Coordinates of N, CA and C in Angstrom, one line a residue:
Chain V
X1 N 2.3 -15.4 3.4 CA 1.6 -14.7 4.3 C 1.7 -13.2 4.0
X2 N 0.5 -12.5 4.0 CA 0.5 -11.1 3.7 C 1.1 -10.3 4.8
X3 N 1.8 -9.1 4.5 CA 2.3 -8.3 5.6 C 1.3 -7.8 6.5
X4 N 0.1 -7.4 5.9 CA -1.0 -6.9 6.7 C -2.2 -7.7 6.5
X5 N -2.9 -8.2 7.5 CA -4.1 -9.0 7.4 C -5.3 -8.2 8.0
X6 N -6.4 -8.2 7.3 CA -7.6 -7.5 7.7 C -8.8 -8.4 7.3
X7 N -9.7 -8.6 8.2 CA -10.9 -9.4 7.9 C -11.8 -8.6 7.0
X8 N -12.1 -9.2 5.8 CA -12.8 -8.4 4.8 C -14.3 -8.2 5.2
X9 N -14.8 -9.0 6.2 CA -16.2 -8.9 6.5 C -17.0 -9.6 5.5
X10 N -18.3 -9.2 5.2 CA -18.8 -7.9 5.6 C -19.3 -7.9 7.1
X11 N -19.3 -6.7 7.7 CA -19.7 -6.6 9.0 C -21.0 -5.7 9.0
X12 N -22.0 -6.2 9.7 CA -23.3 -5.4 9.7 C -23.7 -5.3 11.2
X13 N -24.0 -4.0 11.6 CA -24.3 -3.8 13.0 C -25.5 -2.7 13.0
X14 N -26.3 -2.7 14.1 CA -27.3 -1.7 14.2 C -26.8 -0.4 14.6
X15 N -27.5 0.7 14.2 CA -27.2 2.0 14.5 C -27.0 2.2 16.0
X16 N -26.0 2.9 16.4 CA -25.7 3.2 17.8 C -24.7 2.2 18.4
X17 N -24.4 1.1 17.7 CA -23.5 0.1 18.3 C -22.1 0.6 18.2
X18 N -21.3 0.0 19.1 CA -19.8 0.2 19.0 C -19.2 -0.8 18.0
X19 N -18.4 -0.2 17.1 CA -17.8 -1.1 16.1 C -16.3 -1.2 16.3
X20 N -15.8 -2.4 16.2 CA -14.4 -2.6 16.3 C -13.8 -3.2 15.0
X21 N -12.9 -2.6 14.4 CA -12.2 -3.0 13.2 C -10.8 -3.3 13.5
X22 N -10.2 -4.3 13.0 CA -8.8 -4.7 13.4 C -8.0 -5.1 12.2
X23 N -6.7 -5.0 12.4 CA -5.7 -5.5 11.5 C -4.5 -6.0 12.3
X24 N -3.9 -7.1 11.7 CA -2.6 -7.6 12.3 C -1.6 -7.4 11.2
X25 N -0.3 -7.4 11.7 CA 0.8 -7.2 10.7 C 2.0 -8.0 11.2
X26 N 2.9 -8.3 10.2 CA 4.0 -9.1 10.6 C 5.3 -8.3 10.6
X27 N 5.4 -7.2 10.0 CA 6.7 -6.4 9.9 C 6.8 -5.5 11.2
X28 N 7.7 -5.8 12.0 CA 7.9 -5.1 13.3 C 8.5 -3.7 13.0
X29 N 9.0 -3.4 11.8 CA 9.5 -2.1 11.5 C 8.5 -1.1 11.2
X30 N 7.2 -1.5 11.0 CA 6.1 -0.5 10.8 C 6.0 0.4 12.0
X31 N 5.9 1.8 11.7 CA 5.9 2.7 12.8 C 4.7 3.7 12.6
X32 N 4.2 3.8 11.4 CA 3.1 4.8 11.1 C 1.9 4.0 10.7
X33 N 0.8 4.2 11.4 CA -0.4 3.4 11.2 C -1.6 4.3 10.8
X34 N -2.3 4.0 9.8 CA -3.4 4.8 9.3 C -4.7 4.0 9.1
X35 N -5.8 4.6 9.2 CA -7.1 4.1 8.8 C -7.7 5.0 7.7
X36 N -8.1 4.4 6.6 CA -8.8 5.1 5.6 C -10.2 4.6 5.5
X37 N -11.1 5.5 5.1 CA -12.5 5.2 4.9 C -12.7 5.4 3.4
X38 N -13.4 4.4 2.8 CA -13.7 4.5 1.4 C -15.2 4.2 1.1
X39 N -15.9 5.2 0.7 CA -17.3 5.1 0.3 C -17.4 4.4 -1.1
X40 N -18.5 3.8 -1.4 CA -18.7 3.1 -2.6 C -18.4 4.0 -3.8
X41 N -17.6 3.5 -4.8 CA -17.2 4.2 -6.0 C -16.5 5.6 -5.7
X42 N -15.8 5.6 -4.6 CA -15.0 6.8 -4.3 C -13.6 6.4 -3.9
X43 N -12.6 7.3 -3.9 CA -11.3 7.0 -3.5 C -11.2 7.0 -1.9
X44 N -10.2 6.3 -1.4 CA -10.0 6.3 0.1 C -9.7 7.7 0.6
X45 N -10.1 8.0 1.8 CA -9.8 9.2 2.5 C -9.3 8.9 3.9
X46 N -8.2 9.6 4.3 CA -7.6 9.4 5.6 C -8.6 9.7 6.7
X47 N -8.7 8.8 7.6 CA -9.6 9.0 8.7 C -8.8 9.2 10.0
X48 N -7.8 8.3 10.3 CA -7.1 8.4 11.5 C -5.6 8.1 11.2
X49 N -4.7 8.7 12.0 CA -3.3 8.5 11.8 C -2.6 8.4 13.1
X50 N -1.8 7.4 13.3 CA -1.1 7.2 14.6 C 0.3 6.9 14.4
X51 N 1.2 7.4 15.2 CA 2.6 7.1 15.2 C 2.9 6.2 16.4
X52 N 3.5 5.1 16.1 CA 4.0 4.1 17.1 C 2.8 3.6 18.0
X53 N 3.0 3.2 19.2 CA 2.0 2.6 20.0 C 1.2 3.6 20.7
X54 N 0.0 3.2 21.1 CA -0.9 4.1 21.9 C -2.3 4.3 21.3
X55 N -3.0 5.2 21.9 CA -4.4 5.5 21.4 C -4.4 6.9 20.9
X56 N -5.4 7.1 19.9 CA -5.7 8.5 19.5 C -7.2 8.6 19.2
X57 N -7.7 9.6 19.7 CA -9.2 9.8 19.7 C -9.5 11.0 18.8
X58 N -10.6 10.9 18.0 CA -11.1 12.0 17.2 C -12.6 11.9 17.1
X59 N -13.3 12.6 17.9 CA -14.7 12.5 17.9 C -15.2 11.1 18.3
X60 N -16.0 10.5 17.4 CA -16.5 9.1 17.7 C -15.5 8.0 17.4
X61 N -14.3 8.4 16.8 CA -13.4 7.4 16.4 C -12.2 7.3 17.3
X62 N -11.7 6.1 17.6 CA -10.5 5.9 18.4 C -9.6 4.9 17.7
X63 N -8.4 5.3 17.4 CA -7.4 4.3 16.8 C -6.5 3.9 17.9
X64 N -6.2 2.6 17.9 CA -5.4 2.0 19.0 C -4.3 1.1 18.3
X65 N -3.0 1.3 18.8 CA -1.9 0.5 18.2 C -1.2 -0.2 19.3
X66 N -1.1 -1.5 19.2 CA -0.3 -2.4 20.1 C 0.8 -3.0 19.3
X67 N 2.0 -2.4 19.4 CA 3.1 -2.8 18.6 C 3.7 -4.2 19.1
X68 N 3.5 -4.4 20.4 CA 4.0 -5.7 21.0 C 3.3 -6.8 20.4
X69 N 2.0 -6.6 20.1 CA 1.2 -7.7 19.6 C 1.0 -7.6 18.1
X70 N 1.6 -6.5 17.5 CA 1.4 -6.3 16.0 C 0.0 -6.3 15.7
X71 N -0.8 -5.4 16.3 CA -2.2 -5.4 16.2 C -2.7 -3.9 16.3
X72 N -3.6 -3.5 15.4 CA -4.1 -2.2 15.4 C -5.7 -2.3 15.3
X73 N -6.3 -1.3 15.9 CA -7.8 -1.3 16.0 C -8.3 0.0 15.7
X74 N -9.5 0.1 15.2 CA -10.3 1.3 15.0 C -11.7 1.1 15.7
X75 N -12.0 1.9 16.6 CA -13.3 1.8 17.3 C -14.2 3.0 16.8
X76 N -15.4 2.7 16.6 CA -16.4 3.7 16.2 C -17.5 3.6 17.2
X77 N -17.7 4.7 18.0 CA -18.8 4.8 19.0 C -20.0 5.4 18.3
X78 N -21.2 5.1 18.9 CA -22.4 5.6 18.4 C -22.5 5.6 16.9
X79 N -22.3 4.4 16.3 CA -22.2 4.3 14.9 C -23.5 4.8 14.2
X80 N -23.3 5.4 13.0 CA -24.3 6.1 12.2 C -24.4 5.4 10.8
X81 N -25.6 5.4 10.2 CA -25.6 4.9 8.8 C -24.6 5.5 7.9
X82 N -24.3 6.8 8.1 CA -23.3 7.4 7.3 C -21.9 6.9 7.5
X83 N -21.7 6.0 8.5 CA -20.4 5.4 8.7 C -20.3 4.1 7.8
X84 N -21.3 3.7 7.1 CA -21.3 2.6 6.2 C -20.3 2.8 5.1
X85 N -19.3 2.0 5.0 CA -18.2 2.2 4.1 C -17.2 1.0 4.2
X86 N -16.2 1.0 3.4 CA -15.1 0.1 3.6 C -14.0 0.8 4.3
X87 N -13.4 0.1 5.3 CA -12.4 0.7 6.1 C -11.1 -0.1 5.9
X88 N -10.1 0.7 5.5 CA -8.8 0.0 5.2 C -7.7 0.5 6.2
X89 N -7.0 -0.5 6.7 CA -5.8 -0.1 7.5 C -4.6 0.0 6.6
X90 N -3.7 0.8 7.0 CA -2.5 1.0 6.2 C -1.3 1.3 7.1
X91 N -0.1 1.0 6.8 CA 1.0 1.2 7.6 C 2.3 1.3 6.8
X92 N 3.3 1.9 7.4 CA 4.6 2.1 6.7 C 5.7 2.2 7.7
X93 N 6.9 2.0 7.3 CA 8.1 2.2 8.1 C 8.4 3.7 8.3
X94 N 7.9 4.5 7.4 CA 8.2 5.9 7.4 C 9.2 6.3 6.4
X95 N 9.6 7.6 6.5 CA 10.6 8.1 5.5 C 10.1 8.0 4.1
X96 N 10.9 7.4 3.2 CA 10.4 7.2 1.8 C 9.8 5.9 1.6
X97 N 9.4 5.2 2.6 CA 8.8 3.9 2.5 C 7.4 4.0 2.1
X98 N 6.9 3.0 1.4 CA 5.6 3.0 0.9 C 4.6 2.4 1.9
X99 N 3.3 2.9 1.6 CA 2.2 2.3 2.5 C 1.9 0.9 2.0
X100 N 1.6 0.1 3.1 CA 1.1 -1.3 2.8 C -0.3 -1.3 3.4
X101 N -1.3 -1.7 2.5 CA -2.7 -1.7 2.9 C -3.2 -3.1 3.3
X102 N -4.2 -3.1 4.2 CA -5.0 -4.3 4.4 C -6.0 -4.4 3.3
X103 N -6.7 -5.6 3.4 CA -7.7 -5.8 2.3 C -8.9 -5.0 2.4
X104 N -9.2 -4.4 3.6 CA -10.4 -3.6 3.8 C -11.5 -4.4 4.4
X105 N -12.3 -3.8 5.3 CA -13.5 -4.4 5.9 C -14.7 -3.6 5.4
X106 N -15.7 -4.3 4.8 CA -16.9 -3.6 4.4 C -17.8 -3.5 5.6
X107 N -18.2 -2.3 6.0 CA -19.1 -2.1 7.2 C -20.4 -1.5 6.8
X108 N -21.5 -2.1 7.3 CA -22.8 -1.5 7.1 C -23.5 -1.3 8.5
X109 N -24.0 0.0 8.6 CA -24.7 0.4 9.9 C -26.2 0.4 9.5
X110 N -27.0 -0.4 10.1 CA -28.4 -0.5 9.8 C -29.2 0.4 10.7
X111 N -30.1 1.3 10.1 CA -30.9 2.2 10.8 C -31.9 1.5 11.7
Chain Y
X1 N -10.5 23.9 -5.3 CA -9.3 23.0 -5.2 C -9.7 21.6 -5.5
X2 N -9.2 21.1 -6.7 CA -9.7 19.8 -7.2 C -9.0 18.6 -6.5
X3 N -7.7 18.8 -6.0 CA -7.0 17.7 -5.3 C -6.3 16.9 -6.4
X4 N -6.7 15.6 -6.4 CA -6.2 14.6 -7.4 C -7.3 14.3 -8.4
X5 N -7.0 14.5 -9.7 CA -8.0 14.3 -10.7 C -7.4 13.3 -11.7
X6 N -8.2 12.2 -11.9 CA -7.8 11.2 -12.9 C -8.9 10.9 -13.9
X7 N -8.4 10.6 -15.1 CA -9.3 10.4 -16.2 C -8.7 9.2 -17.1
X8 N -9.6 8.4 -17.7 CA -11.1 8.5 -17.7 C -11.6 7.8 -16.4
X9 N -12.9 8.0 -16.1 CA -13.5 7.3 -14.9 C -13.9 5.9 -15.3
X10 N -14.3 5.7 -16.5 CA -14.7 4.3 -16.9 C -14.1 4.1 -18.3
X11 N -13.6 2.8 -18.5 CA -13.1 2.5 -19.8 C -13.2 1.0 -20.0
X12 N -13.6 0.6 -21.2 CA -13.7 -0.8 -21.6 C -12.7 -1.0 -22.7
X13 N -11.8 -1.9 -22.6 CA -10.8 -2.2 -23.6 C -10.9 -3.6 -24.1
X14 N -10.4 -3.8 -25.3 CA -10.3 -5.2 -25.8 C -8.9 -5.7 -25.5
X15 N -8.8 -7.0 -25.3 CA -7.4 -7.6 -25.0 C -6.5 -7.2 -26.1
X16 N -5.3 -6.7 -25.7 CA -4.3 -6.3 -26.7 C -4.3 -4.8 -27.0
X17 N -5.3 -4.1 -26.6 CA -5.4 -2.7 -26.9 C -4.5 -1.9 -25.9
X18 N -4.1 -0.7 -26.2 CA -3.4 0.1 -25.3 C -4.2 1.3 -24.8
X19 N -3.8 1.8 -23.7 CA -4.5 3.0 -23.2 C -3.6 3.7 -22.1
X20 N -3.9 5.0 -21.9 CA -3.2 5.7 -20.8 C -4.2 6.3 -19.9
X21 N -3.9 6.1 -18.6 CA -4.7 6.7 -17.5 C -3.9 8.0 -17.1
X22 N -4.7 9.1 -17.1 CA -4.1 10.4 -16.8 C -4.3 10.8 -15.3
X23 N -3.4 11.4 -14.7 CA -3.6 11.9 -13.3 C -2.9 13.2 -13.1
X24 N -3.6 14.1 -12.5 CA -3.0 15.4 -12.2 C -3.4 15.8 -10.8
X25 N -2.4 16.5 -10.1 CA -2.7 17.0 -8.7 C -2.3 18.5 -8.7
X26 N -3.1 19.2 -7.9 CA -2.9 20.7 -7.8 C -2.5 21.1 -6.4
X27 N -1.9 20.2 -5.7 CA -1.5 20.5 -4.3 C 0.0 20.7 -4.2
X28 N 0.7 20.8 -5.3 CA 2.2 21.0 -5.3 C 2.9 19.9 -4.6
X29 N 2.4 18.7 -4.6 CA 3.0 17.5 -4.0 C 4.2 17.0 -4.8
X30 N 5.2 16.5 -4.0 CA 6.3 15.9 -4.7 C 6.1 14.4 -5.2
X31 N 5.4 13.7 -4.3 CA 5.3 12.2 -4.6 C 3.9 11.9 -5.2
X32 N 3.9 11.0 -6.2 CA 2.7 10.5 -6.8 C 2.7 9.0 -6.9
X33 N 1.5 8.4 -6.9 CA 1.4 6.9 -6.9 C 0.3 6.5 -7.8
X34 N 0.5 5.2 -8.3 CA -0.6 4.5 -8.9 C -0.8 3.2 -8.2
X35 N -2.1 3.0 -7.8 CA -2.5 1.8 -7.1 C -3.6 1.1 -8.0
X36 N -3.7 -0.2 -7.8 CA -4.9 -0.9 -8.3 C -5.6 -1.6 -7.1
X37 N -6.9 -1.7 -7.2 CA -7.7 -2.3 -6.1 C -8.6 -3.4 -6.7
X38 N -8.4 -4.6 -6.1 CA -9.2 -5.7 -6.5 C -9.8 -6.3 -5.3
X39 N -11.0 -7.0 -5.5 CA -11.7 -7.6 -4.4 C -10.8 -8.5 -3.6
X40 N -10.8 -8.4 -2.3 CA -10.0 -9.2 -1.4 C -8.5 -9.0 -1.4
X41 N -8.1 -8.0 -2.2 CA -6.6 -7.8 -2.3 C -6.2 -6.4 -1.8
X42 N -7.1 -5.6 -1.4 CA -6.8 -4.3 -0.9 C -6.2 -3.4 -2.0
X43 N -5.4 -2.5 -1.7 CA -4.8 -1.6 -2.6 C -3.3 -2.0 -2.8
X44 N -2.9 -2.2 -4.0 CA -1.6 -2.6 -4.3 C -0.9 -1.6 -5.2
X45 N 0.3 -1.3 -4.8 CA 1.1 -0.2 -5.5 C 1.7 -0.7 -6.8
X46 N 1.4 0.0 -7.9 CA 1.9 -0.4 -9.2 C 3.2 0.3 -9.5
X47 N 3.2 1.6 -9.4 CA 4.4 2.4 -9.6 C 4.3 3.7 -8.7
X48 N 5.4 4.3 -8.4 CA 5.4 5.5 -7.7 C 6.5 6.4 -8.2
X49 N 6.3 7.7 -7.9 CA 7.3 8.7 -8.3 C 7.6 9.6 -7.1
X50 N 8.7 9.5 -6.5 CA 9.1 10.2 -5.3 C 9.2 11.7 -5.5
X51 N 9.6 12.0 -6.7 CA 9.8 13.4 -7.1 C 9.8 13.5 -8.6
X52 N 9.7 14.7 -9.1 CA 9.7 14.9 -10.6 C 11.0 14.4 -11.2
X53 N 10.8 13.6 -12.2 CA 12.0 13.0 -12.9 C 12.4 11.6 -12.4
X54 N 11.7 11.1 -11.4 CA 12.0 9.8 -10.9 C 10.8 8.9 -10.8
X55 N 10.9 7.6 -11.2 CA 9.9 6.6 -11.0 C 10.4 5.3 -10.5
X56 N 9.7 4.6 -9.8 CA 10.1 3.3 -9.2 C 9.0 2.3 -9.3
X57 N 9.3 1.0 -9.4 CA 8.3 0.0 -9.4 C 7.8 -0.2 -8.0
X58 N 6.5 -0.6 -7.9 CA 5.9 -1.0 -6.7 C 5.7 -2.5 -6.6
X59 N 4.6 -2.9 -6.1 CA 4.4 -4.3 -5.8 C 4.0 -5.1 -7.1
X60 N 3.3 -4.5 -8.0 CA 2.7 -5.2 -9.1 C 2.9 -4.4 -10.4
X61 N 4.2 -4.2 -10.9 CA 4.4 -3.3 -12.0 C 4.3 -4.0 -13.4
X62 N 4.3 -5.3 -13.4 CA 4.3 -6.0 -14.7 C 3.1 -5.6 -15.6
X63 N 3.4 -5.2 -16.9 CA 2.3 -4.9 -17.8 C 2.0 -3.4 -17.8
X64 N 2.7 -2.6 -17.0 CA 2.4 -1.2 -16.9 C 3.7 -0.4 -17.1
X65 N 3.5 0.8 -17.6 CA 4.6 1.8 -17.7 C 4.0 3.1 -17.1
X66 N 4.9 4.0 -16.6 CA 4.5 5.3 -16.1 C 5.4 6.4 -16.7
X67 N 4.8 7.6 -16.6 CA 5.6 8.8 -17.0 C 5.2 9.9 -16.0
X68 N 6.3 10.5 -15.4 CA 6.1 11.6 -14.5 C 6.4 12.8 -15.5
X69 N 5.3 13.3 -16.0 CA 5.4 14.4 -17.1 C 6.0 15.7 -16.5
X70 N 5.6 16.0 -15.4 CA 6.0 17.2 -14.7 C 5.6 17.0 -13.2
X71 N 5.7 18.1 -12.4 CA 5.4 17.9 -11.0 C 3.9 17.6 -10.8
X72 N 3.1 18.0 -11.6 CA 1.6 17.9 -11.5 C 1.1 16.6 -12.0
X73 N 1.7 16.0 -13.0 CA 1.1 14.9 -13.8 C 1.9 13.6 -13.8
X74 N 1.1 12.5 -13.6 CA 1.7 11.2 -13.5 C 0.8 10.2 -14.3
X75 N 1.2 9.7 -15.4 CA 0.3 8.9 -16.2 C 0.7 7.4 -16.1
X76 N -0.3 6.6 -16.3 CA -0.1 5.1 -16.3 C -0.5 4.5 -17.6
X77 N 0.4 3.8 -18.2 CA 0.1 3.2 -19.6 C 0.0 1.7 -19.5
X78 N -1.0 1.2 -20.2 CA -1.1 -0.2 -20.4 C -0.8 -0.5 -21.9
X79 N 0.3 -1.1 -22.2 CA 0.7 -1.2 -23.6 C -0.1 -2.3 -24.3
X80 N -0.4 -3.4 -23.7 CA -1.2 -4.4 -24.3 C -2.1 -5.0 -23.2
X81 N -3.3 -4.5 -23.2 CA -4.2 -4.8 -22.0 C -4.5 -6.3 -22.0
X82 N -4.6 -6.8 -20.8 CA -5.0 -8.2 -20.6 C -6.2 -8.3 -19.6
X83 N -7.0 -9.3 -19.7 CA -8.1 -9.4 -18.7 C -7.7 -9.3 -17.3
X84 N -6.5 -9.7 -16.9 CA -6.0 -9.7 -15.5 C -5.8 -8.2 -15.1
X85 N -5.9 -7.3 -16.0 CA -5.7 -5.9 -15.6 C -7.1 -5.2 -15.4
X86 N -8.1 -6.0 -15.5 CA -9.4 -5.4 -15.1 C -9.4 -5.1 -13.6
X87 N -9.6 -3.9 -13.3 CA -9.5 -3.4 -11.9 C -9.9 -2.0 -11.8
X88 N -9.9 -1.5 -10.5 CA -10.1 -0.1 -10.3 C -8.7 0.5 -10.0
X89 N -8.4 1.6 -10.7 CA -7.1 2.2 -10.5 C -7.2 3.5 -9.8
X90 N -6.3 3.7 -8.8 CA -6.3 5.0 -8.1 C -5.0 5.7 -8.2
X91 N -5.0 6.9 -8.5 CA -3.8 7.8 -8.4 C -3.8 8.5 -7.1
X92 N -2.7 8.8 -6.5 CA -2.6 9.4 -5.2 C -1.3 10.3 -5.2
X93 N -1.3 11.2 -4.3 CA -0.2 12.1 -4.1 C 0.1 12.4 -2.6
X94 N 1.3 12.7 -2.3 CA 1.6 13.1 -0.9 C 2.7 14.2 -1.0
X95 N 2.8 15.0 0.1 CA 3.6 16.2 0.0 C 5.1 15.9 0.2
X96 N 5.4 14.9 1.1 CA 6.8 14.5 1.3 C 7.1 13.3 0.6
X97 N 8.4 12.9 0.6 CA 8.8 11.6 0.1 C 8.2 10.6 1.1
X98 N 7.3 9.7 0.6 CA 6.7 8.8 1.5 C 5.6 9.4 2.3
X99 N 5.4 9.0 3.5 CA 4.2 9.3 4.3 C 4.5 9.9 5.7
X100 N 5.8 9.9 6.1 CA 6.0 10.3 7.5 C 5.3 11.6 7.9
X101 N 4.3 11.4 8.7 CA 3.5 12.5 9.2 C 2.7 13.3 8.1
X102 N 2.6 12.7 6.9 CA 1.9 13.5 5.9 C 0.8 12.7 5.3
X103 N -0.2 13.3 4.9 CA -1.4 12.7 4.3 C -1.2 12.3 2.9
X104 N -1.7 11.2 2.5 CA -1.7 10.8 1.1 C -3.1 10.9 0.6
X105 N -3.3 11.6 -0.5 CA -4.6 12.0 -1.1 C -4.8 11.1 -2.3
X106 N -6.0 10.6 -2.4 CA -6.4 9.7 -3.5 C -7.4 10.4 -4.5
X107 N -7.3 10.0 -5.7 CA -8.3 10.4 -6.7 C -9.5 9.6 -6.6
X108 N -10.5 9.8 -7.5 CA -11.8 9.2 -7.4 C -11.8 7.8 -8.0
X109 N -10.8 7.4 -8.7 CA -10.7 6.1 -9.3 C -11.0 6.0 -10.7
X110 N -10.5 5.1 -11.4 CA -10.8 4.8 -12.8 C -11.1 3.3 -12.9
X111 N -12.3 3.0 -13.4 CA -12.8 1.6 -13.5 C -12.5 1.1 -14.9
X112 N -11.6 0.1 -15.0 CA -11.1 -0.4 -16.3 C -11.5 -1.9 -16.4
X113 N -12.2 -2.2 -17.5 CA -12.6 -3.5 -17.9 C -11.9 -3.9 -19.2
X114 N -11.2 -5.1 -19.1 CA -10.6 -5.6 -20.3 C -11.3 -6.9 -20.7
X115 N -11.8 -6.9 -21.9 CA -12.6 -8.0 -22.4 C -11.9 -8.8 -23.5

């Protein structure tokens, strides 16, 4: 079993829809949770960063962490075609520990 | 400000050939990483360097070697390329050891095909 599981999709939704992307994990020691966005033929870029449990909002994006369920989510409101990309979750125990990535979910927003 | 720069962007190798992927960062970061990305596998860490002069194995180090040439540069070498090493390779860097509260920056990727 992988430490971090993420549905690879693909996920296709109409413009303006609310998108929900999710990851589950097995290591209860993870404390730092990230979402990266990766456009085609580009490197991943950090989108959201959360420490421990709770919610964090940044514009149209909300990251949610539920450590009791070992489940993290990224919500995109009022989705735009420019949000079409692969979204990767990542997490770490912190300190000098390395990031562990999910497989990535390919998202397409249709105009 | 270029961030993380890696070369070459595309390369085709024959089985058994060797090559080196170059990476440089201009953000004065201590830590540097090499990942590979394969369909359905996400990003997997090959090697990392927590600081100048140190290197450590990641999740999938077999078939690779690395050199932390100085604080800016971290190269990845394939001594005898195999078709299983066909992948997209990303170099990355971060300011602190690890990720605690700090962003990890990725390069644009190097597409490697071994035939």
